[in-house]
mmCIF file of C-alpha atoms in Angstrom:
data_model
loop_
_atom_site.group_PDB
_atom_site.id
_atom_site.type_symbol
_atom_site.label_atom_id
_atom_site.label_comp_id
_atom_site.label_asym_id
_atom_site.label_seq_id
_atom_site.Cartn_x
_atom_site.Cartn_y
_atom_site.Cartn_z
ATOM 1 C CA UNK A 1 -5.882 -129.076 59.498
ATOM 2 C CA UNK A 2 -7.061 -130.847 56.332
ATOM 3 C CA UNK A 3 -8.788 -128.877 53.569
ATOM 4 C CA UNK A 4 -12.595 -129.040 53.554
ATOM 5 C CA UNK A 5 -13.827 -131.606 51.044
ATOM 6 C CA UNK A 6 -16.131 -130.441 48.271
ATOM 7 C CA UNK A 7 -19.203 -132.336 47.074
ATOM 8 C CA UNK A 8 -17.428 -134.071 44.181
ATOM 9 C CA UNK A 9 -14.675 -135.283 46.547
ATOM 10 C CA UNK A 10 -17.212 -136.619 49.107
ATOM 11 C CA UNK A 11 -19.069 -138.525 46.376
ATOM 12 C CA UNK A 12 -15.730 -139.919 45.162
ATOM 13 C CA UNK A 13 -14.843 -141.057 48.706
ATOM 14 C CA UNK A 14 -18.229 -142.776 49.245
ATOM 15 C CA UNK A 15 -18.098 -144.526 45.858
ATOM 16 C CA UNK A 16 -14.491 -145.632 46.471
ATOM 17 C CA UNK A 17 -15.473 -147.207 49.793
ATOM 18 C CA UNK A 18 -18.392 -149.049 48.139
ATOM 19 C CA UNK A 19 -16.142 -150.175 45.279
ATOM 20 C CA UNK A 20 -13.698 -151.820 47.701
ATOM 21 C CA UNK A 21 -16.359 -154.263 48.867
ATOM 22 C CA UNK A 22 -18.763 -154.010 45.985
ATOM 23 C CA UNK A 23 -22.144 -155.522 46.702
ATOM 24 C CA UNK A 24 -21.347 -156.438 50.295
ATOM 25 C CA UNK A 25 -20.842 -153.219 52.163
ATOM 26 C CA UNK A 26 -23.284 -152.129 54.875
ATOM 27 C CA UNK A 27 -24.305 -148.527 55.615
ATOM 28 C CA UNK A 28 -22.455 -148.449 58.962
ATOM 29 C CA UNK A 29 -19.166 -149.321 57.214
ATOM 30 C CA UNK A 30 -19.682 -146.620 54.588
ATOM 31 C CA UNK A 31 -20.593 -144.081 57.277
ATOM 32 C CA UNK A 32 -17.478 -144.910 59.272
ATOM 33 C CA UNK A 33 -15.089 -144.847 56.306
ATOM 34 C CA UNK A 34 -16.566 -141.802 54.557
ATOM 35 C CA UNK A 35 -16.102 -139.636 57.653
ATOM 36 C CA UNK A 36 -19.490 -137.876 57.475
ATOM 37 C CA UNK A 37 -22.157 -136.946 59.998
ATOM 38 C CA UNK A 38 -25.231 -139.154 60.097
ATOM 39 C CA UNK A 39 -27.426 -136.488 58.502
ATOM 40 C CA UNK A 40 -24.939 -135.696 55.717
ATOM 41 C CA UNK A 41 -24.444 -139.400 55.076
ATOM 42 C CA UNK A 42 -28.186 -139.994 54.631
ATOM 43 C CA UNK A 43 -28.463 -137.010 52.285
ATOM 44 C CA UNK A 44 -25.556 -138.183 50.118
ATOM 45 C CA UNK A 45 -26.719 -141.808 50.019
ATOM 46 C CA UNK A 46 -30.230 -140.688 49.041
ATOM 47 C CA UNK A 47 -28.820 -138.544 46.264
ATOM 48 C CA UNK A 48 -26.494 -141.285 45.005
ATOM 49 C CA UNK A 49 -29.385 -143.772 44.827
ATOM 50 C CA UNK A 50 -31.635 -141.201 43.144
ATOM 51 C CA UNK A 51 -28.960 -140.385 40.558
ATOM 52 C CA UNK A 52 -28.318 -144.116 40.064
ATOM 53 C CA UNK A 53 -24.668 -144.159 41.085
ATOM 54 C CA UNK A 54 -25.369 -146.956 43.573
ATOM 55 C CA UNK A 55 -28.090 -149.522 44.192
ATOM 56 C CA UNK A 56 -29.434 -150.691 47.510
ATOM 57 C CA UNK A 57 -30.133 -154.381 48.087
ATOM 58 C CA UNK A 58 -31.984 -155.770 51.072
ATOM 59 C CA UNK A 59 -30.570 -159.024 52.458
ATOM 60 C CA UNK A 60 -31.329 -161.081 55.569
ATOM 61 C CA UNK A 61 -28.540 -159.310 57.439
ATOM 62 C CA UNK A 62 -29.727 -155.814 56.377
ATOM 63 C CA UNK A 63 -29.084 -153.323 53.589
ATOM 64 C CA UNK A 64 -26.014 -153.626 51.325
ATOM 65 C CA UNK A 65 -24.841 -151.327 48.533
ATOM 66 C CA UNK A 66 -23.135 -151.786 45.186
ATOM 67 C CA UNK A 67 -21.953 -149.517 42.394
ATOM 68 C CA UNK A 68 -23.818 -149.188 39.124
ATOM 69 C CA UNK A 69 -22.125 -148.700 35.754
ATOM 70 C CA UNK A 70 -22.615 -144.948 36.265
ATOM 71 C CA UNK A 71 -20.854 -145.182 39.639
ATOM 72 C CA UNK A 72 -17.852 -146.919 38.075
ATOM 73 C CA UNK A 73 -17.762 -144.325 35.265
ATOM 74 C CA UNK A 74 -17.708 -141.516 37.858
ATOM 75 C CA UNK A 75 -14.701 -143.053 39.601
ATOM 76 C CA UNK A 76 -12.843 -143.575 36.308
ATOM 77 C CA UNK A 77 -13.475 -140.049 35.034
ATOM 78 C CA UNK A 78 -13.240 -138.287 38.405
ATOM 79 C CA UNK A 79 -10.064 -136.304 37.622
ATOM 80 C CA UNK A 80 -11.503 -135.054 34.333
ATOM 81 C CA UNK A 81 -14.739 -134.025 36.096
ATOM 82 C CA UNK A 82 -12.754 -132.129 38.756
ATOM 83 C CA UNK A 83 -10.556 -130.392 36.161
ATOM 84 C CA UNK A 84 -13.532 -129.323 34.040
ATOM 85 C CA UNK A 85 -15.784 -128.161 36.868
ATOM 86 C CA UNK A 86 -12.883 -126.445 38.659
ATOM 87 C CA UNK A 87 -11.677 -124.428 35.675
ATOM 88 C CA UNK A 88 -15.191 -123.374 34.566
ATOM 89 C CA UNK A 89 -16.312 -122.515 38.124
ATOM 90 C CA UNK A 90 -18.962 -125.229 38.330
ATOM 91 C CA UNK A 91 -18.339 -126.351 41.900
ATOM 92 C CA UNK A 92 -21.526 -126.749 43.959
ATOM 93 C CA UNK B 1 -18.848 -120.639 12.247
ATOM 94 C CA UNK B 2 -15.700 -120.931 14.440
ATOM 95 C CA UNK B 3 -17.539 -119.441 17.431
ATOM 96 C CA UNK B 4 -20.467 -121.789 16.757
ATOM 97 C CA UNK B 5 -18.168 -124.841 16.710
ATOM 98 C CA UNK B 6 -16.251 -123.879 19.887
ATOM 99 C CA UNK B 7 -19.348 -123.042 21.950
ATOM 100 C CA UNK B 8 -21.089 -126.204 20.707
ATOM 101 C CA UNK B 9 -18.057 -128.284 21.756
ATOM 102 C CA UNK B 10 -17.909 -126.693 25.229
ATOM 103 C CA UNK B 11 -21.688 -127.061 25.711
ATOM 104 C CA UNK B 12 -21.680 -130.705 24.630
ATOM 105 C CA UNK B 13 -18.702 -131.463 26.884
ATOM 106 C CA UNK B 14 -20.389 -129.811 29.889
ATOM 107 C CA UNK B 15 -23.478 -131.957 29.298
ATOM 108 C CA UNK B 16 -21.237 -135.024 29.138
ATOM 109 C CA UNK B 17 -19.811 -134.043 32.538
ATOM 110 C CA UNK B 18 -23.395 -133.630 33.777
ATOM 111 C CA UNK B 19 -24.200 -137.130 32.563
ATOM 112 C CA UNK B 20 -21.160 -138.505 34.409
ATOM 113 C CA UNK B 21 -21.430 -136.524 37.662
ATOM 114 C CA UNK B 22 -25.126 -135.601 37.750
ATOM 115 C CA UNK B 23 -24.024 -132.096 38.712
ATOM 116 C CA UNK B 24 -26.606 -129.340 38.196
ATOM 117 C CA UNK B 25 -24.043 -126.575 37.580
ATOM 118 C CA UNK B 26 -22.585 -128.480 34.612
ATOM 119 C CA UNK B 27 -26.062 -128.916 33.145
ATOM 120 C CA UNK B 28 -26.798 -125.177 33.339
ATOM 121 C CA UNK B 29 -23.358 -124.317 31.950
ATOM 122 C CA UNK B 30 -23.871 -126.775 29.074
ATOM 123 C CA UNK B 31 -27.339 -125.421 28.264
ATOM 124 C CA UNK B 32 -26.073 -121.820 28.326
ATOM 125 C CA UNK B 33 -23.293 -122.629 25.859
ATOM 126 C CA UNK B 34 -25.726 -124.479 23.589
ATOM 127 C CA UNK B 35 -27.928 -121.354 23.483
ATOM 128 C CA UNK B 36 -24.868 -119.213 22.637
ATOM 129 C CA UNK B 37 -23.849 -121.775 20.031
ATOM 130 C CA UNK B 38 -27.322 -121.636 18.446
ATOM 131 C CA UNK B 39 -27.051 -117.816 18.396
ATOM 132 C CA UNK B 40 -23.785 -118.017 16.434
ATOM 133 C CA UNK B 41 -25.269 -120.623 14.099
ATOM 134 C CA UNK B 42 -28.124 -118.265 13.244
ATOM 135 C CA UNK B 43 -25.606 -115.435 12.727
ATOM 136 C CA UNK B 44 -23.535 -117.625 10.368
ATOM 137 C CA UNK B 45 -26.593 -118.479 8.283
ATOM 138 C CA UNK B 46 -27.490 -114.795 8.226
ATOM 139 C CA UNK B 47 -24.010 -113.772 7.043
ATOM 140 C CA UNK B 48 -24.110 -116.473 4.393
ATOM 141 C CA UNK B 49 -27.531 -115.342 3.145
ATOM 142 C CA UNK B 50 -26.410 -111.686 3.076
ATOM 143 C CA UNK B 51 -23.241 -112.430 1.113
ATOM 144 C CA UNK B 52 -25.206 -114.663 -1.294
ATOM 145 C CA UNK B 53 -27.792 -111.945 -1.959
ATOM 146 C CA UNK B 54 -25.021 -109.393 -2.589
ATOM 147 C CA UNK B 55 -23.186 -111.738 -4.976
ATOM 148 C CA UNK B 56 -26.251 -112.642 -7.028
ATOM 149 C CA UNK B 57 -28.361 -110.244 -9.005
ATOM 150 C CA UNK B 58 -31.633 -110.500 -7.135
ATOM 151 C CA UNK B 59 -35.112 -109.342 -7.950
ATOM 152 C CA UNK B 60 -36.962 -106.869 -5.711
ATOM 153 C CA UNK B 61 -39.155 -109.694 -4.410
ATOM 154 C CA UNK B 62 -36.231 -111.889 -3.395
ATOM 155 C CA UNK B 63 -34.498 -108.857 -1.828
ATOM 156 C CA UNK B 64 -37.585 -108.334 0.376
ATOM 157 C CA UNK B 65 -37.489 -112.001 1.338
ATOM 158 C CA UNK B 66 -33.790 -111.707 2.269
ATOM 159 C CA UNK B 67 -34.583 -108.574 4.305
ATOM 160 C CA UNK B 68 -37.376 -110.377 6.237
ATOM 161 C CA UNK B 69 -35.094 -113.364 6.813
ATOM 162 C CA UNK B 70 -32.372 -110.998 7.985
ATOM 163 C CA UNK B 71 -34.686 -109.366 10.565
ATOM 164 C CA UNK B 72 -35.846 -112.759 11.819
ATOM 165 C CA UNK B 73 -32.208 -113.909 12.048
ATOM 166 C CA UNK B 74 -31.061 -110.817 13.991
ATOM 167 C CA UNK B 75 -33.905 -111.193 16.515
ATOM 168 C CA UNK B 76 -33.225 -114.931 16.874
ATOM 169 C CA UNK B 77 -29.504 -114.290 17.414
ATOM 170 C CA UNK B 78 -30.156 -111.654 20.085
ATOM 171 C CA UNK B 79 -32.762 -113.743 21.962
ATOM 172 C CA UNK B 80 -30.637 -116.917 21.892
ATOM 173 C CA UNK B 81 -27.449 -115.108 22.964
ATOM 174 C CA UNK B 82 -29.151 -113.228 25.829
ATOM 175 C CA UNK B 83 -30.869 -116.473 26.976
ATOM 176 C CA UNK B 84 -27.433 -118.146 27.039
ATOM 177 C CA UNK B 85 -25.913 -115.344 29.128
ATOM 178 C CA UNK B 86 -28.903 -115.248 31.521
ATOM 179 C CA UNK B 87 -28.589 -119.028 32.014
ATOM 180 C CA UNK B 88 -24.859 -118.610 32.697
ATOM 181 C CA UNK B 89 -25.505 -115.762 35.167
ATOM 182 C CA UNK B 90 -28.220 -117.863 36.858
ATOM 183 C CA UNK B 91 -25.716 -120.734 37.167
ATOM 184 C CA UNK B 92 -23.236 -118.421 38.947
ATOM 185 C CA UNK B 93 -25.941 -117.403 41.481
ATOM 186 C CA UNK B 94 -26.123 -121.054 42.643
ATOM 187 C CA UNK B 95 -29.808 -120.888 43.514
ATOM 188 C CA UNK B 96 -32.364 -123.597 42.777
ATOM 189 C CA UNK B 97 -35.486 -121.721 41.796
ATOM 190 C CA UNK B 98 -36.845 -122.064 38.284
ATOM 191 C CA UNK B 99 -39.313 -119.187 38.915
ATOM 192 C CA UNK B 100 -36.422 -116.832 39.693
ATOM 193 C CA UNK B 101 -34.757 -117.895 36.425
ATOM 194 C CA UNK B 102 -37.987 -117.380 34.443
ATOM 195 C CA UNK B 103 -38.500 -113.927 35.970
ATOM 196 C CA UNK B 104 -34.855 -112.957 35.344
ATOM 197 C CA UNK B 105 -35.071 -114.074 31.699
ATOM 198 C CA UNK B 106 -38.495 -112.522 31.057
ATOM 199 C CA UNK B 107 -37.422 -109.144 32.498
ATOM 200 C CA UNK B 108 -34.266 -108.994 30.374
ATOM 201 C CA UNK B 109 -36.002 -110.146 27.168
ATOM 202 C CA UNK B 110 -38.801 -107.625 27.752
ATOM 203 C CA UNK B 111 -36.275 -104.777 28.090
ATOM 204 C CA UNK B 112 -34.559 -105.960 24.891
ATOM 205 C CA UNK B 113 -37.678 -106.453 22.773
ATOM 206 C CA UNK B 114 -39.513 -103.303 23.916
ATOM 207 C CA UNK B 115 -36.531 -100.978 23.479
ATOM 208 C CA UNK B 116 -36.447 -98.527 20.593
ATOM 209 C CA UNK B 117 -32.846 -99.369 19.646
ATOM 210 C CA UNK B 118 -32.715 -103.147 20.019
ATOM 211 C CA UNK B 119 -29.155 -103.629 18.813
ATOM 212 C CA UNK B 120 -27.788 -101.021 21.234
ATOM 213 C CA UNK B 121 -29.732 -102.561 24.145
ATOM 214 C CA UNK B 122 -28.599 -106.043 23.119
ATOM 215 C CA UNK B 123 -24.913 -105.064 23.418
ATOM 216 C CA UNK B 124 -25.541 -103.070 26.610
ATOM 217 C CA UNK B 125 -27.463 -105.917 28.330
ATOM 218 C CA UNK B 126 -24.864 -108.469 27.200
ATOM 219 C CA UNK B 127 -22.116 -106.263 28.649
ATOM 220 C CA UNK B 128 -23.932 -105.936 32.017
ATOM 221 C CA UNK B 129 -24.402 -109.713 32.228
ATOM 222 C CA UNK B 130 -20.778 -110.293 31.212
ATOM 223 C CA UNK B 131 -19.524 -107.863 33.903
ATOM 224 C CA UNK B 132 -21.336 -109.970 36.506
ATOM 225 C CA UNK B 133 -20.102 -113.277 35.012
ATOM 226 C CA UNK B 134 -16.503 -111.950 34.783
ATOM 227 C CA UNK B 135 -16.580 -111.016 38.492
ATOM 228 C CA UNK B 136 -17.697 -114.541 39.292
ATOM 229 C CA UNK B 137 -14.763 -115.975 37.328
ATOM 230 C CA UNK B 138 -12.371 -113.509 38.985
ATOM 231 C CA UNK B 139 -13.533 -114.818 42.380
ATOM 232 C CA UNK B 140 -13.129 -118.371 41.098
ATOM 233 C CA UNK B 141 -9.534 -117.593 40.069
ATOM 234 C CA UNK B 142 -8.702 -115.851 43.373
ATOM 235 C CA UNK B 143 -9.988 -118.907 45.268
ATOM 236 C CA UNK B 144 -8.016 -121.499 43.296
ATOM 237 C CA UNK B 145 -5.037 -119.486 41.866
ATOM 238 C CA UNK B 146 -4.709 -121.957 38.976
ATOM 239 C CA UNK B 147 -3.711 -121.262 35.378
ATOM 240 C CA UNK B 148 -6.919 -122.872 34.043
ATOM 241 C CA UNK B 149 -9.184 -120.583 36.103
ATOM 242 C CA UNK B 150 -7.100 -117.567 35.043
ATOM 243 C CA UNK B 151 -7.555 -118.558 31.362
ATOM 244 C CA UNK B 152 -11.351 -118.806 31.789
ATOM 245 C CA UNK B 153 -11.509 -115.476 33.639
ATOM 246 C CA UNK B 154 -9.423 -113.807 30.899
ATOM 247 C CA UNK B 155 -11.677 -115.336 28.221
ATOM 248 C CA UNK B 156 -14.818 -113.834 29.786
ATOM 249 C CA UNK B 157 -13.016 -110.512 30.177
ATOM 250 C CA UNK B 158 -12.234 -110.543 26.432
ATOM 251 C CA UNK B 159 -15.875 -111.420 25.690
ATOM 252 C CA UNK B 160 -16.899 -108.417 27.797
ATOM 253 C CA UNK B 161 -14.452 -106.074 26.024
ATOM 254 C CA UNK B 162 -15.713 -107.461 22.707
ATOM 255 C CA UNK B 163 -19.323 -106.647 23.567
ATOM 256 C CA UNK B 164 -18.343 -103.142 24.786
ATOM 257 C CA UNK B 165 -16.614 -102.575 21.419
ATOM 258 C CA UNK B 166 -19.829 -103.624 19.648
ATOM 259 C CA UNK B 167 -21.715 -100.848 21.494
ATOM 260 C CA UNK B 168 -19.417 -98.296 19.823
ATOM 261 C CA UNK B 169 -19.494 -100.197 16.514
ATOM 262 C CA UNK B 170 -23.029 -98.915 15.844
ATOM 263 C CA UNK B 171 -21.428 -95.616 14.778
ATOM 264 C CA UNK B 172 -17.857 -96.722 13.957
ATOM 265 C CA UNK B 173 -17.099 -99.747 11.754
ATOM 266 C CA UNK B 174 -13.561 -100.211 13.135
ATOM 267 C CA UNK B 175 -14.956 -101.159 16.555
ATOM 268 C CA UNK B 176 -17.006 -103.909 14.901
ATOM 269 C CA UNK B 177 -13.830 -105.587 13.611
ATOM 270 C CA UNK B 178 -12.101 -105.085 17.008
ATOM 271 C CA UNK B 179 -15.125 -106.620 18.765
ATOM 272 C CA UNK B 180 -14.902 -109.738 16.594
ATOM 273 C CA UNK B 181 -11.145 -110.013 17.164
ATOM 274 C CA UNK B 182 -11.624 -109.796 20.951
ATOM 275 C CA UNK B 183 -14.350 -112.456 20.784
ATOM 276 C CA UNK B 184 -12.020 -114.644 18.713
ATOM 277 C CA UNK B 185 -9.319 -114.386 21.417
ATOM 278 C CA UNK B 186 -11.945 -115.189 24.107
ATOM 279 C CA UNK B 187 -13.231 -118.335 22.392
ATOM 280 C CA UNK B 188 -9.685 -119.447 21.549
ATOM 281 C CA UNK B 189 -8.806 -119.242 25.275
ATOM 282 C CA UNK B 190 -11.922 -121.258 26.183
ATOM 283 C CA UNK B 191 -10.967 -123.850 23.553
ATOM 284 C CA UNK B 192 -7.366 -124.004 24.872
ATOM 285 C CA UNK B 193 -8.716 -124.653 28.380
ATOM 286 C CA UNK B 194 -11.076 -127.368 27.142
ATOM 287 C CA UNK B 195 -8.298 -129.105 25.167
ATOM 288 C CA UNK B 196 -6.075 -128.965 28.269
ATOM 289 C CA UNK B 197 -8.786 -130.652 30.387
ATOM 290 C CA UNK B 198 -9.363 -133.361 27.760
ATOM 291 C CA UNK B 199 -5.626 -134.001 27.353
ATOM 292 C CA UNK B 200 -5.089 -134.358 31.123
ATOM 293 C CA UNK B 201 -7.614 -137.202 31.532
#
């Protein structure tokens, strides 16, 4: 059985999925690839938009998401964030 | 000044992590270390002023001014340090309630400021808070079993032993030196851990 993902790991997974198809990915694709329940997915997406990691754009075919500069920075510095928060007991 | 620099570095780095990850725990951790850093800064200024007044031949008036400054500095150091530890303890509780934090802080500061022997209560309250924080870091180590979490747990344990030594230092000067040495080891361990994290990136 795989180890339960923590919050930082889930955010990393969602942002990685969005990065793959930056600016074109739809919520259903992110939901499928991030392996989350519908409720959890909505909570995380709301938080990521609120914290400005991603932006939501409305097109004719529906909503699409793209990473902000902050989202890219999170992905680049992810390992450092995990090391720091892990060693100083800052996991949420 | 060394303790001030280390705690400032750790606090600033935690706030940088907060900026990157938007994680509340990092923000609280950063703020707590900035409070502790400010406490050490005040203490450094105080030590500097005390050594300056001893070195110079001062008038009675300037001696009174130094004494008033010294009292203000000691109170500031105690309040800032306790606020830092309360913020750190609140972070370990993982609750989101600013009223609970305010009540926690107000109760502890009231006990400190209304006590007859403020210095003794300061060391005793710091030790109680550090016992709780050390348990949290012990749990963190037992969950992860990593060297970095062991280093942080050991550092907080040394901080706790340091504060316990300060309780006895009120009557015995030797314990005061031992307390500072234990604190030095604690902050060195925290610095080693921080450098390790930065180097791994």
